[in-house]
Short mmCIF file of C-alpha atoms in Angstrom, two decimals:
data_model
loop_
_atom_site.label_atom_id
_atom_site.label_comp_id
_atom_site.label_asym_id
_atom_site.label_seq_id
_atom_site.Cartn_x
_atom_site.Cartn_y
_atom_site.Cartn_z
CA UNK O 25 7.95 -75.05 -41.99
CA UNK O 26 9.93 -72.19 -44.30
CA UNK O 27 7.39 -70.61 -46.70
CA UNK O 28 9.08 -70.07 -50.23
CA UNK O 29 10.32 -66.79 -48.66
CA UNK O 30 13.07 -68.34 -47.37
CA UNK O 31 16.03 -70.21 -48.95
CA UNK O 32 16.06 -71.57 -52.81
CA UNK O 33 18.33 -72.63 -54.93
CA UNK O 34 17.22 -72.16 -58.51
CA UNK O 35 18.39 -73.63 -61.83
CA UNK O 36 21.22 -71.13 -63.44
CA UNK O 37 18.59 -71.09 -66.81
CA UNK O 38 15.74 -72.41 -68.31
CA UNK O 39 15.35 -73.93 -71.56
CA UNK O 40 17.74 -76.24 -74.12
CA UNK O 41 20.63 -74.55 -75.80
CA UNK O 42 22.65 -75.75 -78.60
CA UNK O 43 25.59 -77.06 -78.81
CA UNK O 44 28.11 -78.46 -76.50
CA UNK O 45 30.26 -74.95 -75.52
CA UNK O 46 26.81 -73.54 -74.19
CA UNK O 47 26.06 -76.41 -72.45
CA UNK O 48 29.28 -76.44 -70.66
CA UNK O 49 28.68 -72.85 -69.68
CA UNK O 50 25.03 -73.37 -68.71
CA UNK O 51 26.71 -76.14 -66.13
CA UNK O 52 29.33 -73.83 -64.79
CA UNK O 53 27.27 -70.76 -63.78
CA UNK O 54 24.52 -73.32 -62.38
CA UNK O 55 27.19 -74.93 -60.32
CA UNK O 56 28.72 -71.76 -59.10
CA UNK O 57 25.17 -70.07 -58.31
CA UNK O 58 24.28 -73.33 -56.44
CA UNK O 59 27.57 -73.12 -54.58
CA UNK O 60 27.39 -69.47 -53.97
CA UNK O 61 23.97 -70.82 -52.31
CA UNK O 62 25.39 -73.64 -50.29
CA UNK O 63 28.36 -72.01 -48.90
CA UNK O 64 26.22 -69.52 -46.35
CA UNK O 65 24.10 -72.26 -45.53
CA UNK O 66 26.69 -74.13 -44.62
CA UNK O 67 27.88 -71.57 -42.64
CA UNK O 68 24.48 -71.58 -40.49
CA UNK O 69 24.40 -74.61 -39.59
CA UNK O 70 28.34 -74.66 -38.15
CA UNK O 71 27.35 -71.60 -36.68
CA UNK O 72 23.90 -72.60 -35.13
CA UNK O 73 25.25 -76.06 -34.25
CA UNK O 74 28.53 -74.82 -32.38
CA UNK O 75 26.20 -72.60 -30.28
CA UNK O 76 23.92 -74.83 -28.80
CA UNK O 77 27.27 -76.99 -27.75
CA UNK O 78 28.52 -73.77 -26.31
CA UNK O 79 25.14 -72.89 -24.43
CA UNK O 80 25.10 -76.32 -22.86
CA UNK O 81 29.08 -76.19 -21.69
CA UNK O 82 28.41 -75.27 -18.33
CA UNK O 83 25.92 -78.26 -17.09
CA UNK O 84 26.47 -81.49 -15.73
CA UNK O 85 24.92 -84.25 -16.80
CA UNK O 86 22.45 -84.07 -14.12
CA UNK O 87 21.74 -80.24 -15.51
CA UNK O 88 20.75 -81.08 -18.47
CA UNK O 89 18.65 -84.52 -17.62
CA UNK O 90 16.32 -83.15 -15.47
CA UNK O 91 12.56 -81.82 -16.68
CA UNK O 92 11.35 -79.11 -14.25
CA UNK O 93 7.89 -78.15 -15.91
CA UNK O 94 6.04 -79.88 -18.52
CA UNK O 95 6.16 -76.89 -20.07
CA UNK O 96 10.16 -76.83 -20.11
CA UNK O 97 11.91 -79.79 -21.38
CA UNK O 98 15.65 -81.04 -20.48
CA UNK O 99 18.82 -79.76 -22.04
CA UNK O 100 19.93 -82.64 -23.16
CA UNK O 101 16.56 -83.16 -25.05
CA UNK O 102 16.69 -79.81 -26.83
CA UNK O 103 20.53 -80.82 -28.27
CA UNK O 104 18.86 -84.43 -29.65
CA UNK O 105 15.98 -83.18 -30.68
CA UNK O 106 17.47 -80.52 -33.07
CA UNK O 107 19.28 -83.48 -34.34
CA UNK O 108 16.57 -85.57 -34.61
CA UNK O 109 15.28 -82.65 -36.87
CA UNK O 110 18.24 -82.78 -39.44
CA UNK O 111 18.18 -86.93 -39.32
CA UNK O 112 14.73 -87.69 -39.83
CA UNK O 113 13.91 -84.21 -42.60
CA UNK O 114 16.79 -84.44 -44.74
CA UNK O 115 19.62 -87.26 -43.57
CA UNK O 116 16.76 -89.88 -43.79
CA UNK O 117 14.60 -88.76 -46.60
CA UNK O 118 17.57 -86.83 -49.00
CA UNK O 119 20.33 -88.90 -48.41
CA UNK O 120 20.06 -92.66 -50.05
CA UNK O 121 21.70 -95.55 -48.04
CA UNK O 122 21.52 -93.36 -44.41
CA UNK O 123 20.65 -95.01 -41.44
CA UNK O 124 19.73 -93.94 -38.01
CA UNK O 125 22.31 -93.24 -35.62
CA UNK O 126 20.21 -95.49 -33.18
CA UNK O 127 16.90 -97.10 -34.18
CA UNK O 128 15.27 -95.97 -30.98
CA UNK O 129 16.04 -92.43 -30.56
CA UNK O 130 13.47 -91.39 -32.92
CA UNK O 131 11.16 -92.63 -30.18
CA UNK O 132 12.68 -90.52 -27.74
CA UNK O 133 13.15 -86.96 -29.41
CA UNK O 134 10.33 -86.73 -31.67
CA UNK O 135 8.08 -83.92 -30.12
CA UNK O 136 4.75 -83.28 -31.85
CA UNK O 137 5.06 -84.90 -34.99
CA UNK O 138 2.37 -87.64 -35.31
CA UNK O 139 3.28 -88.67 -39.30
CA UNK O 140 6.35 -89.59 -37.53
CA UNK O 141 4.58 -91.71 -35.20
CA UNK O 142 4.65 -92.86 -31.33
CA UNK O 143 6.76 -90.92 -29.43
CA UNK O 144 7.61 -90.84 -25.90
CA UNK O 145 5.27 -88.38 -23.32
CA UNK O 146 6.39 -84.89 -23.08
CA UNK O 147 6.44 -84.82 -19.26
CA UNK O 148 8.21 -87.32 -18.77
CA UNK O 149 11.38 -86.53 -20.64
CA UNK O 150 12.97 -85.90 -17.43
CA UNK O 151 13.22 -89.76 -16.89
CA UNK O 152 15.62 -90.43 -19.59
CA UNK O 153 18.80 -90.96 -17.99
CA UNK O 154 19.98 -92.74 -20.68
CA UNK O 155 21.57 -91.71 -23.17
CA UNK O 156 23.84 -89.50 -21.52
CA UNK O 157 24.88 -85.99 -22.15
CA UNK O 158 27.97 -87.37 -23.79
CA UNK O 159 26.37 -89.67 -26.04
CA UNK O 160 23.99 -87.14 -27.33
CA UNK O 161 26.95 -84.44 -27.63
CA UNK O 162 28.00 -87.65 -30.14
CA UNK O 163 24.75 -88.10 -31.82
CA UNK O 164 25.03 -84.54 -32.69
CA UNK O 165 28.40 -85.24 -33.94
CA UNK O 166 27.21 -88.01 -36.49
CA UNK O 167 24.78 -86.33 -37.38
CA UNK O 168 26.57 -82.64 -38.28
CA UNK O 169 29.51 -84.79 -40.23
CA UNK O 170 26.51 -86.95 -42.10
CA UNK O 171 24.86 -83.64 -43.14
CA UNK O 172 28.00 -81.54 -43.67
CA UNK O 173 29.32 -84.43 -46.11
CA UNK O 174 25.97 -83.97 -47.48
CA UNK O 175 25.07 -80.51 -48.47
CA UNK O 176 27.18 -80.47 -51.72
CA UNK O 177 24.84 -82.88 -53.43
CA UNK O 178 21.43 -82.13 -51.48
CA UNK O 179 18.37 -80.66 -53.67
CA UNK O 180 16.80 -77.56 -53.78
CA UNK O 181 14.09 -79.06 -51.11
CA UNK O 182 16.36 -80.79 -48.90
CA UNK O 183 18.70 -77.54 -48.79
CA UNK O 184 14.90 -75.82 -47.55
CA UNK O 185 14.64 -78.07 -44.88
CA UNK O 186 18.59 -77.40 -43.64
CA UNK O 187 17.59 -73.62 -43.20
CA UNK O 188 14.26 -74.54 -41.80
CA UNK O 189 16.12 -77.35 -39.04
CA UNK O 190 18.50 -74.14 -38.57
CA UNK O 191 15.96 -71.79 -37.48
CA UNK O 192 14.07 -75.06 -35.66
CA UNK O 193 17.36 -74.93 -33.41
CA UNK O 194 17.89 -71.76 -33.02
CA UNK O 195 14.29 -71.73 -31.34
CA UNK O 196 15.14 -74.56 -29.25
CA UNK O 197 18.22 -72.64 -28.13
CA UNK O 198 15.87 -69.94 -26.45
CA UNK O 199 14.07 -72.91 -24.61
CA UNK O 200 17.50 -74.06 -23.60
CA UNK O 201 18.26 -71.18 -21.95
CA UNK O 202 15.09 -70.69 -20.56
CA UNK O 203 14.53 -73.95 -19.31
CA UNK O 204 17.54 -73.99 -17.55
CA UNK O 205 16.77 -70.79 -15.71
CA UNK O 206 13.42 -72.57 -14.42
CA UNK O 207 15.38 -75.43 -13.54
CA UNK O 208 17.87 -73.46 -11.71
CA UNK O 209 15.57 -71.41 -9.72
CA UNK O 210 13.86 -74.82 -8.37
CA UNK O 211 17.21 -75.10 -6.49
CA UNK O 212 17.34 -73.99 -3.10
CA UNK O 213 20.86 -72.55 -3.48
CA UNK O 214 19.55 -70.67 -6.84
CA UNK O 215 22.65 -71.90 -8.36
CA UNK O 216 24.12 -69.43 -10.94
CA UNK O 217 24.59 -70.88 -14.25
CA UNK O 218 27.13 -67.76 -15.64
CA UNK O 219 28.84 -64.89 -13.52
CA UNK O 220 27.75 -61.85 -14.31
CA UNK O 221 29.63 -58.24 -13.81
CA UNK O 222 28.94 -56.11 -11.39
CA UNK O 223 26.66 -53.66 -13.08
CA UNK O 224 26.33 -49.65 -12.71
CA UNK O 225 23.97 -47.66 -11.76
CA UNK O 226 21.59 -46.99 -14.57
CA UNK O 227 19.10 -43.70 -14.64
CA UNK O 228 15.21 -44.40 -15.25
CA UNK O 229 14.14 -43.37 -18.11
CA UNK O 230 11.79 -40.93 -18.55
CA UNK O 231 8.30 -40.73 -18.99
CA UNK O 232 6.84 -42.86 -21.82
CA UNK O 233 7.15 -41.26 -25.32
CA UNK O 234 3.90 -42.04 -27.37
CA UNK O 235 4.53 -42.27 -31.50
CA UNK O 236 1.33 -41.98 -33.25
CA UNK O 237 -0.10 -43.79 -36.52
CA UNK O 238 -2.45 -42.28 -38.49
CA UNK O 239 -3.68 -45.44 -39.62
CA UNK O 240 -4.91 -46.73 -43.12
CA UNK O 241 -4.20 -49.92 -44.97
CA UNK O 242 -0.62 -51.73 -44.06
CA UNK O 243 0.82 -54.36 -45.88
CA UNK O 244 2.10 -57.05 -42.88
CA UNK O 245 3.43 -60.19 -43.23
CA UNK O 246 6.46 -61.96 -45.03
CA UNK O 247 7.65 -60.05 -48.11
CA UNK O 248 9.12 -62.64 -50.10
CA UNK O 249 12.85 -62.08 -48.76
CA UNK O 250 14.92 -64.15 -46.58
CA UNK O 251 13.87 -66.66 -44.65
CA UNK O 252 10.54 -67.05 -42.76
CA UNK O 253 8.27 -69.16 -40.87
CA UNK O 254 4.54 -70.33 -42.99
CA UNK O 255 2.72 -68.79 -40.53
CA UNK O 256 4.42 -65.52 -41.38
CA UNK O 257 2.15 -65.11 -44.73
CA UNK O 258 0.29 -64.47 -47.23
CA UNK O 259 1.41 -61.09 -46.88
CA UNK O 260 -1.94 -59.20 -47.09
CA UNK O 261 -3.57 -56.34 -45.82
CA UNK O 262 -4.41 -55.00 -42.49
CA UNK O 263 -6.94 -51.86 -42.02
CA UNK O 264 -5.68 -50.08 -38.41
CA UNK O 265 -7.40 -47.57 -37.00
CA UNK O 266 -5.19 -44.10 -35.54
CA UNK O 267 -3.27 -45.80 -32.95
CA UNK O 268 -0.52 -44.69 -30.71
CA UNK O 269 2.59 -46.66 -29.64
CA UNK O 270 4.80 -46.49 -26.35
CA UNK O 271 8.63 -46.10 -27.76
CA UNK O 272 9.89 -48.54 -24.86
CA UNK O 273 8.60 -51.25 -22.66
CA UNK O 274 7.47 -51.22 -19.20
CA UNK O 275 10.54 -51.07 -16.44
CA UNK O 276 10.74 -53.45 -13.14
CA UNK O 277 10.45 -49.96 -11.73
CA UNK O 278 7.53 -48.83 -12.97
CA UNK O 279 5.74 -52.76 -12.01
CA UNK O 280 6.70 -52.51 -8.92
CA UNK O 281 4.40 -49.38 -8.59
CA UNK O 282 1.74 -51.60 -10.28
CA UNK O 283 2.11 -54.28 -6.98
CA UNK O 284 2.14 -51.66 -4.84
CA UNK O 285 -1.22 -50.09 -5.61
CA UNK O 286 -2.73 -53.70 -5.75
CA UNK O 287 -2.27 -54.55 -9.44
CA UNK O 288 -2.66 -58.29 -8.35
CA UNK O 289 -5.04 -57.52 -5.50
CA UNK O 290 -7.64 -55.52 -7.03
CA UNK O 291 -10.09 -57.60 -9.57
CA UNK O 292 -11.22 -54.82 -11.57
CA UNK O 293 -7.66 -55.18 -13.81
CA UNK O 294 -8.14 -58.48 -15.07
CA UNK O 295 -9.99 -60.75 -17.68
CA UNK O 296 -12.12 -63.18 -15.78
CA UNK O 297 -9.37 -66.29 -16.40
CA UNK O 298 -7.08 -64.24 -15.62
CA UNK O 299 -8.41 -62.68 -12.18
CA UNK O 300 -8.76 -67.06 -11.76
CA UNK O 301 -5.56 -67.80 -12.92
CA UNK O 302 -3.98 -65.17 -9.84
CA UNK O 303 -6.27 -66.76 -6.94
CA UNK O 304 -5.80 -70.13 -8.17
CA UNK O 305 -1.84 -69.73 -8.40
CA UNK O 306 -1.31 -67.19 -6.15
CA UNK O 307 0.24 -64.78 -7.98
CA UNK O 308 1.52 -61.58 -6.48
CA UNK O 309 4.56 -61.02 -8.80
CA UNK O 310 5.98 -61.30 -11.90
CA UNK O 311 8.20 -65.00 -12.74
CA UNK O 312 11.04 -65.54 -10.33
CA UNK O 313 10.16 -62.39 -8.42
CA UNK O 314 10.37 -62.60 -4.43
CA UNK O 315 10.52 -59.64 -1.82
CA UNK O 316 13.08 -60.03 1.11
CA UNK O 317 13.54 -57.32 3.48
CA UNK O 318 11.81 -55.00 1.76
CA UNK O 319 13.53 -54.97 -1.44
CA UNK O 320 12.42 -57.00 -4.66
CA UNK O 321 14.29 -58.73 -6.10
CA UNK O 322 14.66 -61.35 -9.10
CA UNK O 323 16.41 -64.82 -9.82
CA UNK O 324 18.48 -64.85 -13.50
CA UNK O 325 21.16 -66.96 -14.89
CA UNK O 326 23.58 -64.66 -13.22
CA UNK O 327 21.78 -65.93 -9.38
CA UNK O 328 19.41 -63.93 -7.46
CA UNK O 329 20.01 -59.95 -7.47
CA UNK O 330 17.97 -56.92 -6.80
CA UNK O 331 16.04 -55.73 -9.54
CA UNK O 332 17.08 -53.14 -11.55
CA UNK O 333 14.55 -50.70 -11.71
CA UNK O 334 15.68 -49.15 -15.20
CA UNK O 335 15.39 -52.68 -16.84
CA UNK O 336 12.61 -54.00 -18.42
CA UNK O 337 10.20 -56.20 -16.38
CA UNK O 338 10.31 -59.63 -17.98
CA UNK O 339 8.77 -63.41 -17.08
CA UNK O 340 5.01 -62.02 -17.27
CA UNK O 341 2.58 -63.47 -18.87
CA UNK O 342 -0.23 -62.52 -21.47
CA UNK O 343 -3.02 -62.10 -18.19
CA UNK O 344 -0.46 -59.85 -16.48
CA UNK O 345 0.61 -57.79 -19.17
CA UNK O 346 -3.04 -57.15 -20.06
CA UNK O 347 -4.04 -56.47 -16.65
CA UNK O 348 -1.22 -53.76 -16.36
CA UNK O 349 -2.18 -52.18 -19.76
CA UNK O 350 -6.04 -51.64 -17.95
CA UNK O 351 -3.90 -50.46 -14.93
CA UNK O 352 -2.35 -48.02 -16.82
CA UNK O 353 -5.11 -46.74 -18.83
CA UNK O 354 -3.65 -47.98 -22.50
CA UNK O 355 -4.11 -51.49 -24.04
CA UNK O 356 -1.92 -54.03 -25.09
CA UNK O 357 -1.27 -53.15 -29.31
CA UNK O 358 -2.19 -55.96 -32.13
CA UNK O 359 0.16 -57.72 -33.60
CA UNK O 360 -0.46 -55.59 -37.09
CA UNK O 361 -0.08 -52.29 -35.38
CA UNK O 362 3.32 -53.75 -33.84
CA UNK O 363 4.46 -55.02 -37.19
CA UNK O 364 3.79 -51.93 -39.38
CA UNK O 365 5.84 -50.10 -36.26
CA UNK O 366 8.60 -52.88 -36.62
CA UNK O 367 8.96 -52.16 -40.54
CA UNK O 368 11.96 -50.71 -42.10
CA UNK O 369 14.17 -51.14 -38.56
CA UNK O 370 17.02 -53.42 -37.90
CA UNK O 371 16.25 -56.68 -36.67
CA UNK O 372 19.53 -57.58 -35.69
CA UNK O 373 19.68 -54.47 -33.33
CA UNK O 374 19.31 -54.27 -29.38
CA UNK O 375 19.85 -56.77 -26.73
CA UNK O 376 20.07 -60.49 -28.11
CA UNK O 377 22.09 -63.47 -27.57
CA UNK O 378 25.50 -63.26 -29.09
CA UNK O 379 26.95 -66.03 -28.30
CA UNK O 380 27.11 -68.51 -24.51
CA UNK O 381 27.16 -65.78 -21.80
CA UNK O 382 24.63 -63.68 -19.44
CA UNK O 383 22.09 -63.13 -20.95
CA UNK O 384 19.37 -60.76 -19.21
CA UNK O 385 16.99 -57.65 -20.24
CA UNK O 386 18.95 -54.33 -19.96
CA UNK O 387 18.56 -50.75 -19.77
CA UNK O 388 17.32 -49.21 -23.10
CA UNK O 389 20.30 -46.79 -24.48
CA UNK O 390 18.01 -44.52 -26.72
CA UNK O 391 16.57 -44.65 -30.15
CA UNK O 392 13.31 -46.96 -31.20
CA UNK O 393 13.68 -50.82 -29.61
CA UNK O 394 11.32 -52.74 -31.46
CA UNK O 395 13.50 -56.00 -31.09
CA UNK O 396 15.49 -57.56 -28.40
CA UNK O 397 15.50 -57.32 -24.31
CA UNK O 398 11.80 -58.96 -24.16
CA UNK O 399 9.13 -60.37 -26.34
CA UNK O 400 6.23 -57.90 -26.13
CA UNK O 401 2.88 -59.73 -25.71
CA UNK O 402 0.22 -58.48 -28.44
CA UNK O 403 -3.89 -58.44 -27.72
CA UNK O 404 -3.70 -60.69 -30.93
CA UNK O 405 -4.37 -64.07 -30.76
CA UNK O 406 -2.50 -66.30 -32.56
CA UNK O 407 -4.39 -67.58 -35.64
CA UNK O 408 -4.45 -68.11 -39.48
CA UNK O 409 -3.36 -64.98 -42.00
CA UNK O 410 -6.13 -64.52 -44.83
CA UNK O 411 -5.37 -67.12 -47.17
CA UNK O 412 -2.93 -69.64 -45.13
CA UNK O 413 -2.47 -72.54 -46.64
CA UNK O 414 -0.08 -75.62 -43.86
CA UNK O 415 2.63 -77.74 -46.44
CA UNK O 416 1.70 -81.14 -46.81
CA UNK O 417 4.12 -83.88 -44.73
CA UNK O 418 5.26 -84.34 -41.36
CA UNK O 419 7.04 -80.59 -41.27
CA UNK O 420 3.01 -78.82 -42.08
CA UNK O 421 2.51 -79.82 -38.18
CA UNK O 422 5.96 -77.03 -37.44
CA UNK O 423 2.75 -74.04 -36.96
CA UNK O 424 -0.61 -74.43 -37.68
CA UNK O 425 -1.31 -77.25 -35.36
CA UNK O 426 -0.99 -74.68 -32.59
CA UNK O 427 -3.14 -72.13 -34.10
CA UNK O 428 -6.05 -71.99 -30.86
CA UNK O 429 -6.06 -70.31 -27.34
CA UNK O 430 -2.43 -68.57 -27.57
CA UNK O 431 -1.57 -64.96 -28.29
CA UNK O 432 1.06 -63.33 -30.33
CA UNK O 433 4.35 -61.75 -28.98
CA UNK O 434 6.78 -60.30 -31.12
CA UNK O 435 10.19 -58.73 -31.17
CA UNK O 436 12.41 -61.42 -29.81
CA UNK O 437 14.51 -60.95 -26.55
CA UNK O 438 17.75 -61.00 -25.08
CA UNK O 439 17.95 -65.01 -25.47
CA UNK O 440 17.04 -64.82 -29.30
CA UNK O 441 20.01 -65.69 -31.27
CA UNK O 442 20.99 -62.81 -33.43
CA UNK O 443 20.10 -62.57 -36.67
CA UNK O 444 17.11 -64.88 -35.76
CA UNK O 445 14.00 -62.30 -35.72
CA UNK O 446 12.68 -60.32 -38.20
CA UNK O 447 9.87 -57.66 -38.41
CA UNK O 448 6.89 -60.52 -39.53
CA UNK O 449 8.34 -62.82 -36.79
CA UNK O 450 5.33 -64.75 -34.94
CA UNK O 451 5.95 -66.26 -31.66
CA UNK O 452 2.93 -67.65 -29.66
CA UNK O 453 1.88 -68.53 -26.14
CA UNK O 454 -0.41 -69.49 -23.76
CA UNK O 455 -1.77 -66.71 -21.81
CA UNK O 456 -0.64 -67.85 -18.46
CA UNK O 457 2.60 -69.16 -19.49
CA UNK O 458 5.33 -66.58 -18.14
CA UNK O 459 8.66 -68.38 -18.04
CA UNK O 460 9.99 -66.93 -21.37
CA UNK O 461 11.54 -63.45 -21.45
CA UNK O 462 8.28 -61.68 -22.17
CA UNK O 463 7.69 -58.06 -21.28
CA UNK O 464 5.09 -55.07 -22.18
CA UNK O 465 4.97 -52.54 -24.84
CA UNK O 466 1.12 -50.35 -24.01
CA UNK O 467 -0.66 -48.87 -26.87
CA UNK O 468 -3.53 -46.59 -26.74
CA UNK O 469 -6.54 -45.49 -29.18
CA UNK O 470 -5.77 -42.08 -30.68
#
């Protein structure tokens, strides 16, 4: 759910003047401050809406029925749910007289919500054939001319919940893309999903560059501008010791010298679940890694390629990334020391998704890249800010719910939309779970 950092609109006054002349004037600056308000908004949601059509383009029908993973869900769920979203939240409770687009689809695409009610098991939302992909691509339809027709005449609280159901979907347009991956590389022919140019040669970068923090009191947390998540505040205070951070991730090149000194063999590395987690799943490698002849290499949405050793290593999870931090004599950093790092650069800067196209972790170009490329796991775990209070309703379940046995990442990645992460951004995982673009940024005690 947005906090009240994110989108208002406000009345254009307070108070009763006299007389009819002010009156009139009170109504025209309230009406052109609420449309000044409306108009981006409505913006967002074209903009957010054509994407996920665009991201989809490519699959079949097939594509984008099947469910790989119970962790992943299928394509053609993601583009109902998000519509489910804007139906149920504002179309249903904002809009007098609207009516479901189909009585039992609310059945099908609710996720998590239990004040919405029964819903239909998350593993098994590979077995809905039906609907089709075309008759969801025109439940999205209904639904973007119900709420476009809409928005002129929606309250302040139902306009909160359009830029809350925008940033909802622009989430689910991450899982789209990484679902698909997953359910691309369960294909024997490892099917590419887009071409992708032939790429030059790219230098390693050099040793890692170490920018220290004297620590002290930081202020982390959602300042009160823009948009943002609840779980993104209070803002409050965070006391961090003298700290060091690496100024860029860790390359494919430089994990592949972590497998070849025994990084997955050698016990010593790794928490106890996750020493378990690597006998009980076997796991030599990061996500979608195999070695033939000799050479690694890695399955993407471009097909399988070699790795590129410059790039950063992606599709490892919270167990690995910790185990190569105690490899490499650092630690993983918290989430605070990460943030206070983060503050005062551009979000919208480095390698995220522009648009339907490749979409893959690239060399870093120079200059601090705190966002983009790969979600850096944190040591933090994912729980409560002093003073956290969920909304009440059906939309209080968006975070909170989720607040035990996951860990923090932050930054975003090169399958965040643009414009989507910010410096007090909190994404959360399960320590095991690797099929997201998630890399590793090391910090050390000073």
């Amino acid at each position: 759910m947005a906090t009240f950092c994110g989108f208002r609109a406000r009345n254009a006054e307070s108070g009763v003047r006299a007389g009819i002349e002010a009156y009139k004037q009170k109504g025209s600056a309230m009406f052109a401050r609420e449309k000044s308000a409306r108009e981006p908004l409505a913006d967002l949601f074209a903009a957010t809406r054509n994407l996920s059509m665009a991201l989809a383009a490519p699959l079949s029908d097939a594509d984008a029925t099947v469910q790989s993973m119970d962790d992943a869900s299928p394509a053609k769920w993601h583009l109902a749910h998000a519509s489910w979203f804007f139906e149920t939240f504002v179309l249903r409770d904002h809009v007098p007289g609207y009516r479901h687009h189909d009585e039992g689809w609310p059945f099908l695409f609710n996720s998590y919500y239990e004040a919405e009610g029964r819903r239909h098991a998350r593993g098994r939302r590979g077995m809905v054939t039906r609907p089709t992909l075309d008759e969801v691509r025109g439940y999205r339809s209904h639904v973007d001319a119900a709420l476009s027709g809409a928005l002129p005449t929606l309250s302040p609280a139902a306009l909160e919940l359009v830029e809350l159901g925008c940033h909802h979907e622009q989430q689910h347009q991450e899982l789209l893309v990484t679902d698909i991956l997953h359910l691309l590389s369960q294909n024997p022919l490892e099917p590419a999903l887009w071409p992708a140019a032939r790429k030059q040669p790219v230098a390693m970068p050099g040793p890692i560059g170490w920018v220290e923090h004297g620590g002290g009191l930081v202020e982390t947390g959602c300042d009160g501008r823009g948009f943002s998540f609840d779980c993104e505040g209070p803002r409050h205070a965070e006391l961090l010791h003298p700290h060091a951070l690496a100024d860029r991730t860790i390359t494919n090149g430089e994990w592949a010298a972590f497998i070849a000194d025994g990084g997955y063999r050698e016990p010593r590395h790794w928490l106890a679940d996750g020493w378990a987690w690597v006998q009980a799943e076997r796991i030599a490698a990061p996500m979608y890694w195999e070695e033939r002849d000799g050479v690694w290499t890695r399955f993407g949405l471009d097909g399988r390629r070699a790795i590129d050793p410059a790039a950063p290593v992606t599709h490892v999870g919270f167990f690995e990334a910790d185990a190569y931090a105690a490899w490499a004599g650092a630690r993983l950093p918290t989430e605070a020391e990460w943030e206070a790092a983060a503050q005062g650069l551009d979000p919208s800067g480095g390698n995220q998704m522009d648009g339907a196209g490749p979409v893959e972790p690239r060399p870093a170009s120079g200059g601090p890249a705190m966002f983009g490329d790969v979600w850096e796991w944190t040591g933090s775990a994912y729980r409560p800010y002093p003073g956290f209070r969920a909304v009440q309703g059906a939309v209080g379940e968006y975070n909170d719910k989720f607040m035990s046995g996951q860990f923090v990442l932050r930054g975003g990645s090169c399958a965040t939309p643009r414009g989507h992460a910010r410096a007090s951004y909190r994404n959360f995982f399960y320590p095991h779970q690797r099929w997201q673009f998630t890399g590793v940024r090391l910090a050390r005690d000073v």
